[in-house]
Short mmCIF file of C-alpha atoms in Angstrom, two decimals:
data_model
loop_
_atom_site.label_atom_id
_atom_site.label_comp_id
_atom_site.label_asym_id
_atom_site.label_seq_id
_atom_site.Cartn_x
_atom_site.Cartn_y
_atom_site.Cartn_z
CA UNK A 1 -116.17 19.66 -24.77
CA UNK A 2 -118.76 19.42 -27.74
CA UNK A 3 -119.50 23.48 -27.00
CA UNK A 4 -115.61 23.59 -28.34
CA UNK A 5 -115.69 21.11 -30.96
CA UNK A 6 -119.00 23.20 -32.41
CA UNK A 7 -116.98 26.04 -31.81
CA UNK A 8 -113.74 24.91 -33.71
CA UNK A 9 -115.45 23.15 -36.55
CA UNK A 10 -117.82 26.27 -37.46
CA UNK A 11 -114.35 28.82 -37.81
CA UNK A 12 -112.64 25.69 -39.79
CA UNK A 13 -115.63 25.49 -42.13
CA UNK A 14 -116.05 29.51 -42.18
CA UNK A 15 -112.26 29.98 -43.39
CA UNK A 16 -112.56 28.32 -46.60
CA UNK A 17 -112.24 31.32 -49.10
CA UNK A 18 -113.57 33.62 -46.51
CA UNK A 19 -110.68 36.85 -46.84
CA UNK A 20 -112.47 39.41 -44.69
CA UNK A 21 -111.90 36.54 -41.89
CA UNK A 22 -108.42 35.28 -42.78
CA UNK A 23 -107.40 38.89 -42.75
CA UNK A 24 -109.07 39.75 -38.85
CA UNK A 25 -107.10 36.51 -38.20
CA UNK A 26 -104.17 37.49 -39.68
CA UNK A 27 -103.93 40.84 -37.96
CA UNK A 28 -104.20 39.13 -34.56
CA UNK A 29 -102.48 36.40 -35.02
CA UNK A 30 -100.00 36.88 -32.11
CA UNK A 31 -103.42 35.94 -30.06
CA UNK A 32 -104.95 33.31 -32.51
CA UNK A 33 -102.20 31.22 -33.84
CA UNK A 34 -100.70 30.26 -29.78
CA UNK A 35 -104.42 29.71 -29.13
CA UNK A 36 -105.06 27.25 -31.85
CA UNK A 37 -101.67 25.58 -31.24
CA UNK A 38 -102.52 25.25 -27.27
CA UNK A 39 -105.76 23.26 -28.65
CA UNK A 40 -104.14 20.98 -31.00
CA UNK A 41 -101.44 20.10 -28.11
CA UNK A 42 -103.96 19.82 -25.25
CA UNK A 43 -104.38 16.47 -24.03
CA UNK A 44 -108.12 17.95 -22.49
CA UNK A 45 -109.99 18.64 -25.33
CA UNK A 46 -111.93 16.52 -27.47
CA UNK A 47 -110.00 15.02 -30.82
CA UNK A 48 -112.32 16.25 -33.10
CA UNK A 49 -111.75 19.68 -31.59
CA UNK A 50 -108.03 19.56 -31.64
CA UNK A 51 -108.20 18.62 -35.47
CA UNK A 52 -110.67 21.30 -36.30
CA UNK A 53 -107.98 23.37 -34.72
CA UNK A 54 -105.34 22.38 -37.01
CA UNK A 55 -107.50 22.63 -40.25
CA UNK A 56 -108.01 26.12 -39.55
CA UNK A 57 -104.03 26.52 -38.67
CA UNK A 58 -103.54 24.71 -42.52
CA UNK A 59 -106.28 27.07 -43.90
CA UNK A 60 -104.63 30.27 -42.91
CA UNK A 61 -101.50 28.30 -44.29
CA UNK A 62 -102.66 27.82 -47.68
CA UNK A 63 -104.24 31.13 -47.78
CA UNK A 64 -101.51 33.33 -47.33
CA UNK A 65 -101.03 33.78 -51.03
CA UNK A 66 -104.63 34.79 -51.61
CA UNK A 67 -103.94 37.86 -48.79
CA UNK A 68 -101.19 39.13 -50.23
CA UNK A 69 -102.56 39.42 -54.04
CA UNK A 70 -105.95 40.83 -53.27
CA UNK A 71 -105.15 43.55 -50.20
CA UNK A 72 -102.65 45.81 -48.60
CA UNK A 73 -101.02 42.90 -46.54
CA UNK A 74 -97.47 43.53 -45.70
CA UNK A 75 -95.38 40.72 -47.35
CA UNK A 76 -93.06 40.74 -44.39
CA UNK A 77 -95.75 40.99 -41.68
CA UNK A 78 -97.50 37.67 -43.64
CA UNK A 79 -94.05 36.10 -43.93
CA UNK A 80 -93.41 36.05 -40.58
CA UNK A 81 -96.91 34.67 -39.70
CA UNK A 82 -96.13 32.34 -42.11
CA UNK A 83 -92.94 31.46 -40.69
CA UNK A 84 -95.02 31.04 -37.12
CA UNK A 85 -97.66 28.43 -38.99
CA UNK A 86 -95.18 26.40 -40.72
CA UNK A 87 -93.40 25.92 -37.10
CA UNK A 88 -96.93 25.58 -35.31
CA UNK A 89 -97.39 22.98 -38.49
CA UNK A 90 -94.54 20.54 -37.51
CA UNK A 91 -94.73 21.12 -33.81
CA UNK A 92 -97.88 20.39 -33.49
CA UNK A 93 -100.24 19.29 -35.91
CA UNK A 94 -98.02 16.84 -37.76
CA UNK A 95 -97.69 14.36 -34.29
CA UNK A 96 -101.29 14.84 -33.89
CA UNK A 97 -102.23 13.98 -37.43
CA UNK A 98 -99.34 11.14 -36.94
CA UNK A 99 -101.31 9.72 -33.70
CA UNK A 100 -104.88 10.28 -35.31
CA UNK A 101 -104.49 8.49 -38.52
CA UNK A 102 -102.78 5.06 -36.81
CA UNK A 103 -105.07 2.49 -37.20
CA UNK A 104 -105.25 0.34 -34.41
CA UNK A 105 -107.08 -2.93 -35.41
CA UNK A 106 -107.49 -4.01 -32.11
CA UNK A 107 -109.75 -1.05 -31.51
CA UNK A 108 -111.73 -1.21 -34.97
CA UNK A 109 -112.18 -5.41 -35.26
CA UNK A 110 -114.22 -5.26 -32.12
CA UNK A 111 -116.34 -2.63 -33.73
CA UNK A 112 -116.35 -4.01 -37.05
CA UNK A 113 -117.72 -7.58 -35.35
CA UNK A 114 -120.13 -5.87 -33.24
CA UNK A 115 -122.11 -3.12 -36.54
CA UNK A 116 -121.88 -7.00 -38.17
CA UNK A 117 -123.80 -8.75 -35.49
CA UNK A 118 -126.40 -6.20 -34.86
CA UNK A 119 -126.58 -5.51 -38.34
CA UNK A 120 -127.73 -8.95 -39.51
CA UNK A 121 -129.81 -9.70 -35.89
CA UNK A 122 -132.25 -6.39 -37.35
CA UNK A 123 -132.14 -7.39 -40.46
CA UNK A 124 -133.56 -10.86 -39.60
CA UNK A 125 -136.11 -9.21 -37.47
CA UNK A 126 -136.95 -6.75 -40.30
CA UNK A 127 -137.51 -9.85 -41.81
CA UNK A 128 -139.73 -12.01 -39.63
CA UNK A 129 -141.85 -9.14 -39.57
CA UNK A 130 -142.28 -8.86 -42.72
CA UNK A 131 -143.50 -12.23 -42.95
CA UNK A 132 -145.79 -12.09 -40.73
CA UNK A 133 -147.40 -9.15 -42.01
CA UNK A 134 -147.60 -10.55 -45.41
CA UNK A 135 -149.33 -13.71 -43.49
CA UNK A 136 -152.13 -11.54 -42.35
CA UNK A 137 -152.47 -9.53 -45.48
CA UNK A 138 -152.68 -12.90 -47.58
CA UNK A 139 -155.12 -13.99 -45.11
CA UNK A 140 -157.54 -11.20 -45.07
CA UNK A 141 -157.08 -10.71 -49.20
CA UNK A 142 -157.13 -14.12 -50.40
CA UNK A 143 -159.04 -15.64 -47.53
CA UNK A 144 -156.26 -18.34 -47.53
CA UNK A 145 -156.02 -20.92 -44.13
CA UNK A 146 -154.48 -19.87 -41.69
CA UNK A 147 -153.14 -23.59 -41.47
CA UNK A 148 -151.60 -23.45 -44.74
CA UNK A 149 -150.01 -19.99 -44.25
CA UNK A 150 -148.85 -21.13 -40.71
CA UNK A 151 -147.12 -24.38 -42.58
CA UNK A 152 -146.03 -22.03 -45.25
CA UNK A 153 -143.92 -20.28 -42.50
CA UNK A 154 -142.72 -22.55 -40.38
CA UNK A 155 -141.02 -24.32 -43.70
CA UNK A 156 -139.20 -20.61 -44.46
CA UNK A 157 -138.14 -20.13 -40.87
CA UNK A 158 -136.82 -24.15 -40.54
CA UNK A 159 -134.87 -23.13 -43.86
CA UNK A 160 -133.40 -19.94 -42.08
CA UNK A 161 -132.66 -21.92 -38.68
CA UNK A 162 -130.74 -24.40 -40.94
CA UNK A 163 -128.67 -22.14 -43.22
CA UNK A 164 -127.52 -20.18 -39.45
CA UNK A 165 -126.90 -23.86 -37.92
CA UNK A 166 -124.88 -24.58 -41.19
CA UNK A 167 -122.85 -21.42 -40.68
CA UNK A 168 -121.61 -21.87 -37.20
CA UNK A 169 -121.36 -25.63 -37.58
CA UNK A 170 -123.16 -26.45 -34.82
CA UNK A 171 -126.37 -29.00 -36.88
CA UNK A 172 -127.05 -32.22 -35.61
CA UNK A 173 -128.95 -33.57 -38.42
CA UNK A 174 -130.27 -36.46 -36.45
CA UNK A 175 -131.36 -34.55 -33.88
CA UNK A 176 -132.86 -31.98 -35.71
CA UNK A 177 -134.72 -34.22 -37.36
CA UNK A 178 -136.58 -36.06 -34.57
CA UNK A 179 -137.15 -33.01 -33.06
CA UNK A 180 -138.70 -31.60 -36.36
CA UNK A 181 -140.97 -34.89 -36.46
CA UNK A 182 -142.04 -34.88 -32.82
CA UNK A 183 -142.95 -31.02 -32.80
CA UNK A 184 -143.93 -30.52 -36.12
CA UNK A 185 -148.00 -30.57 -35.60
CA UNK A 186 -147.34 -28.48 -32.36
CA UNK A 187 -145.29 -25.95 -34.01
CA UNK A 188 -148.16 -25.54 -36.97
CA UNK A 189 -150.85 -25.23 -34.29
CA UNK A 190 -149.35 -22.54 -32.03
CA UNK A 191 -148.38 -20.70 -35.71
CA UNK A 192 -152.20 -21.09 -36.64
CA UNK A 193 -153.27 -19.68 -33.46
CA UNK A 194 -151.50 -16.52 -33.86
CA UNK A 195 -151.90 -15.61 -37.22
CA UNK A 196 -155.98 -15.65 -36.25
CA UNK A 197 -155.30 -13.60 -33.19
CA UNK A 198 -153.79 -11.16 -35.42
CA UNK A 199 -156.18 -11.13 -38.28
CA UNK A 200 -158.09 -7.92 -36.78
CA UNK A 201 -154.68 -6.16 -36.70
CA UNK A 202 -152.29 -6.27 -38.79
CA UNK A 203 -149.90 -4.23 -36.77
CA UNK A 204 -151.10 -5.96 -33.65
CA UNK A 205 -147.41 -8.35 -32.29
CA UNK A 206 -146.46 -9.86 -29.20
CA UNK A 207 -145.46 -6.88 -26.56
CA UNK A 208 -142.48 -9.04 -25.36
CA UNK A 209 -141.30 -9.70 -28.97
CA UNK A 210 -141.90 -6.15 -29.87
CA UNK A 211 -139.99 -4.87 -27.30
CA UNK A 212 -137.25 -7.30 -28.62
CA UNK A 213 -137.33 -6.30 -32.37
CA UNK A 214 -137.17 -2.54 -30.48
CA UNK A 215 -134.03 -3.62 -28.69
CA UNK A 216 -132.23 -5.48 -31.82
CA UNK A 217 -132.56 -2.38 -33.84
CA UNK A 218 -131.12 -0.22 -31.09
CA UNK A 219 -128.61 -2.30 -30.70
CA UNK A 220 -127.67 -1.36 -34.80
CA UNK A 221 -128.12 2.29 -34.29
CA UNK A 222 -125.94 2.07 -31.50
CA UNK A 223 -123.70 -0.18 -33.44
CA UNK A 224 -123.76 2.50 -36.11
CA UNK A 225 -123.08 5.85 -33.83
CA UNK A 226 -120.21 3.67 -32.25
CA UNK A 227 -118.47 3.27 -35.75
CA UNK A 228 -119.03 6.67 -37.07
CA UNK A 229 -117.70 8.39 -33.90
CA UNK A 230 -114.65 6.13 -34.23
CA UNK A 231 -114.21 6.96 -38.33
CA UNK A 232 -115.29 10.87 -37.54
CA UNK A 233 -111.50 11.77 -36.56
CA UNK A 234 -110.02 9.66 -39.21
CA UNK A 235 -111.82 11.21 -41.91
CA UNK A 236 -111.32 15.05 -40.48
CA UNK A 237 -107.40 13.88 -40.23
CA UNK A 238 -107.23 12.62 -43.94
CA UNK A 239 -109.10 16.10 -44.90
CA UNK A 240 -106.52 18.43 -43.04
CA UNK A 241 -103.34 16.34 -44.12
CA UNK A 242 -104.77 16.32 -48.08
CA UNK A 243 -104.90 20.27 -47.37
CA UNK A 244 -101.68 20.12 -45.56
CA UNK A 245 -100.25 18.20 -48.70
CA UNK A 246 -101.94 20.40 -51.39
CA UNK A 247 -100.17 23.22 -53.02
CA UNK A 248 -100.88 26.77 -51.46
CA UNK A 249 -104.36 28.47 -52.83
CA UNK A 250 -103.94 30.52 -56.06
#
C-alpha cells in the first residue's frame, strides 16, 4: 500500500549515517531484520516498498563497521547480525533486485511510443496556440489585416500538414493540390473570421478546441506519470545494488 511504501522509504532515507537509529535497530534486530525480509519476499506489497525494504537491510549492512568503532557494540553480537543480513542479502534481496532490474522491452516500447505521441500532439498544440495569439497581438499592435495574417497562417499550417503527410507517407500531391486550389479562398475566409472574433480577447478560443488542447496535454502528463512510475523501481534497484556493491562505510 502507498501508507507502506511512505513508511519504508522514510526509515531507508533516515538510516543513512543516522547511528542512534542503526543502533535501536541493531539491538532489536531479531524483530526488524525477519520483518524487513518478510517485505522484500511478499508478493502483496507494493515494489517500491519491497525495495525500500532491502535498502534499509543493505544500509544496516554497510554500517556495521561504523557501530562497532564509535560505541560499546559487541563485535560478536554485530557479527552475528551480520551473519543474519548477509543471508537475508542473498535470500532475498538479490532475486528481487534480479527480477526488478530485467528490462522487459515489451513493457517499456509501448510506453516509450505512447510519452512520444502525446509528447509531440501538445507540443503542436502549444504551438497553434501560440500562433494564434501572436495573430491577435500583431493585429491589435500593428493594425495589420486580418486577411493577410489569416493567409499568413494558413501558409505555416499547409507547411506543417505537409512535413506530417511526408513523414507517414501518406501525400497525394495531386490531390492535395486540387484540394488546396478549390478551398483555398474558403479556408482564408473562415481564418479571417476568427481572428476578428477574437480581436477583443486575446485569450478568448473555441470551447470545443479548448477542451481538446486540455485533453492533448493530459494525455502527456499522463504519458509522463506512466513512464516515471515504470522507471521509479528501476532507479531505487540500481541505488540499493550500487550500495550493495560498494565497500562497507568507513
Amino acid at each position: 500500500s502507498e501508507a507502506s511504501t511512505i513508511s519504508l522509504r522514510a526509515l531507508h532515507a533516515a538510516l543513512d549515517d543516522d547511528l542512534p537509529l542503526l543502533r535501536c535497530l541493531l539491538n532489536q534486530h531479531k524483530h526488524v531484520i525477519p520483518a524487513l525480509v518478510k517485505c522484500i519476499q511478499s508478493d502483496t506489497m507494493a515494489p517500491l516498498s519491497r525495495l525500500h525494504a532491502s535498502g534499509c537491510l543493505v544500509v544496516i549492512r554497510q554500517s556495521l563497521p561504523l557501530l562497532l568503532a564509535s560505541s560499546d557494540v559487541d563485535s560478536g553480537a554485530a557479527t552475528a547480525v551480520l551473519d543474519e543480513i548477509q543471508t537475508a542479502c542473498v535470500q532475498a534481496v538479490l532475486p528481487l533486485l534480479n527480477q526488478t532490474l530485467t528490462f522487459d522491452t515489451n513493457a517499456t516500447s509501448p510506453l516509450i511510443l505512447k510519452l512520444c505521441e502525446a509528447a509531440k500532439a501538445a507540443a503542436e498544440e502549444a504551438e497553434d496556440e501560440k500562433l494564434e495569439r501572436d495573430a491577435v497581438r500583431s493585429i491589435k499592435e500593428k493594425r495589420e489585416p486580418a486577411r493577410l495574417i489569416a493567409r499568413r497562417q494558413k501558409l505555416v499550417k499547409q507547411e506543417k500538414d505537409r512535413k506530417k503527410a511526408e513523414e507517414k507517407k501518406l501525400m497525394n500531391e495531386a490531390a492535395a493540390a486540387k484540394m488546396e486550389n478549390s478551398m483555398e479562398d474558403t479556408d482564408i475566409v473562415t481564418m479571417e473570421d476568427e481572428l476578428l472574433n477574437n480581436m477583443d480577447d486575446e485569450n478568448k478560443m473555441d470551447t470545443d478546441e479548448k477542451d481538446k488542447r486540455e485533453d492533448k496535454r493530459e494525455a502527456y502528463e499522463n504519458a509522463c506519470n506512466e513512464w516515471t512510475s515504470y522507471c521509479l523501481p528501476l532507479k531505487l534497484g540500481l541505488e540499493v545494488t550500487t550500495n550493495l556493491c560498494s565497500s562497507t562505510s568507513s
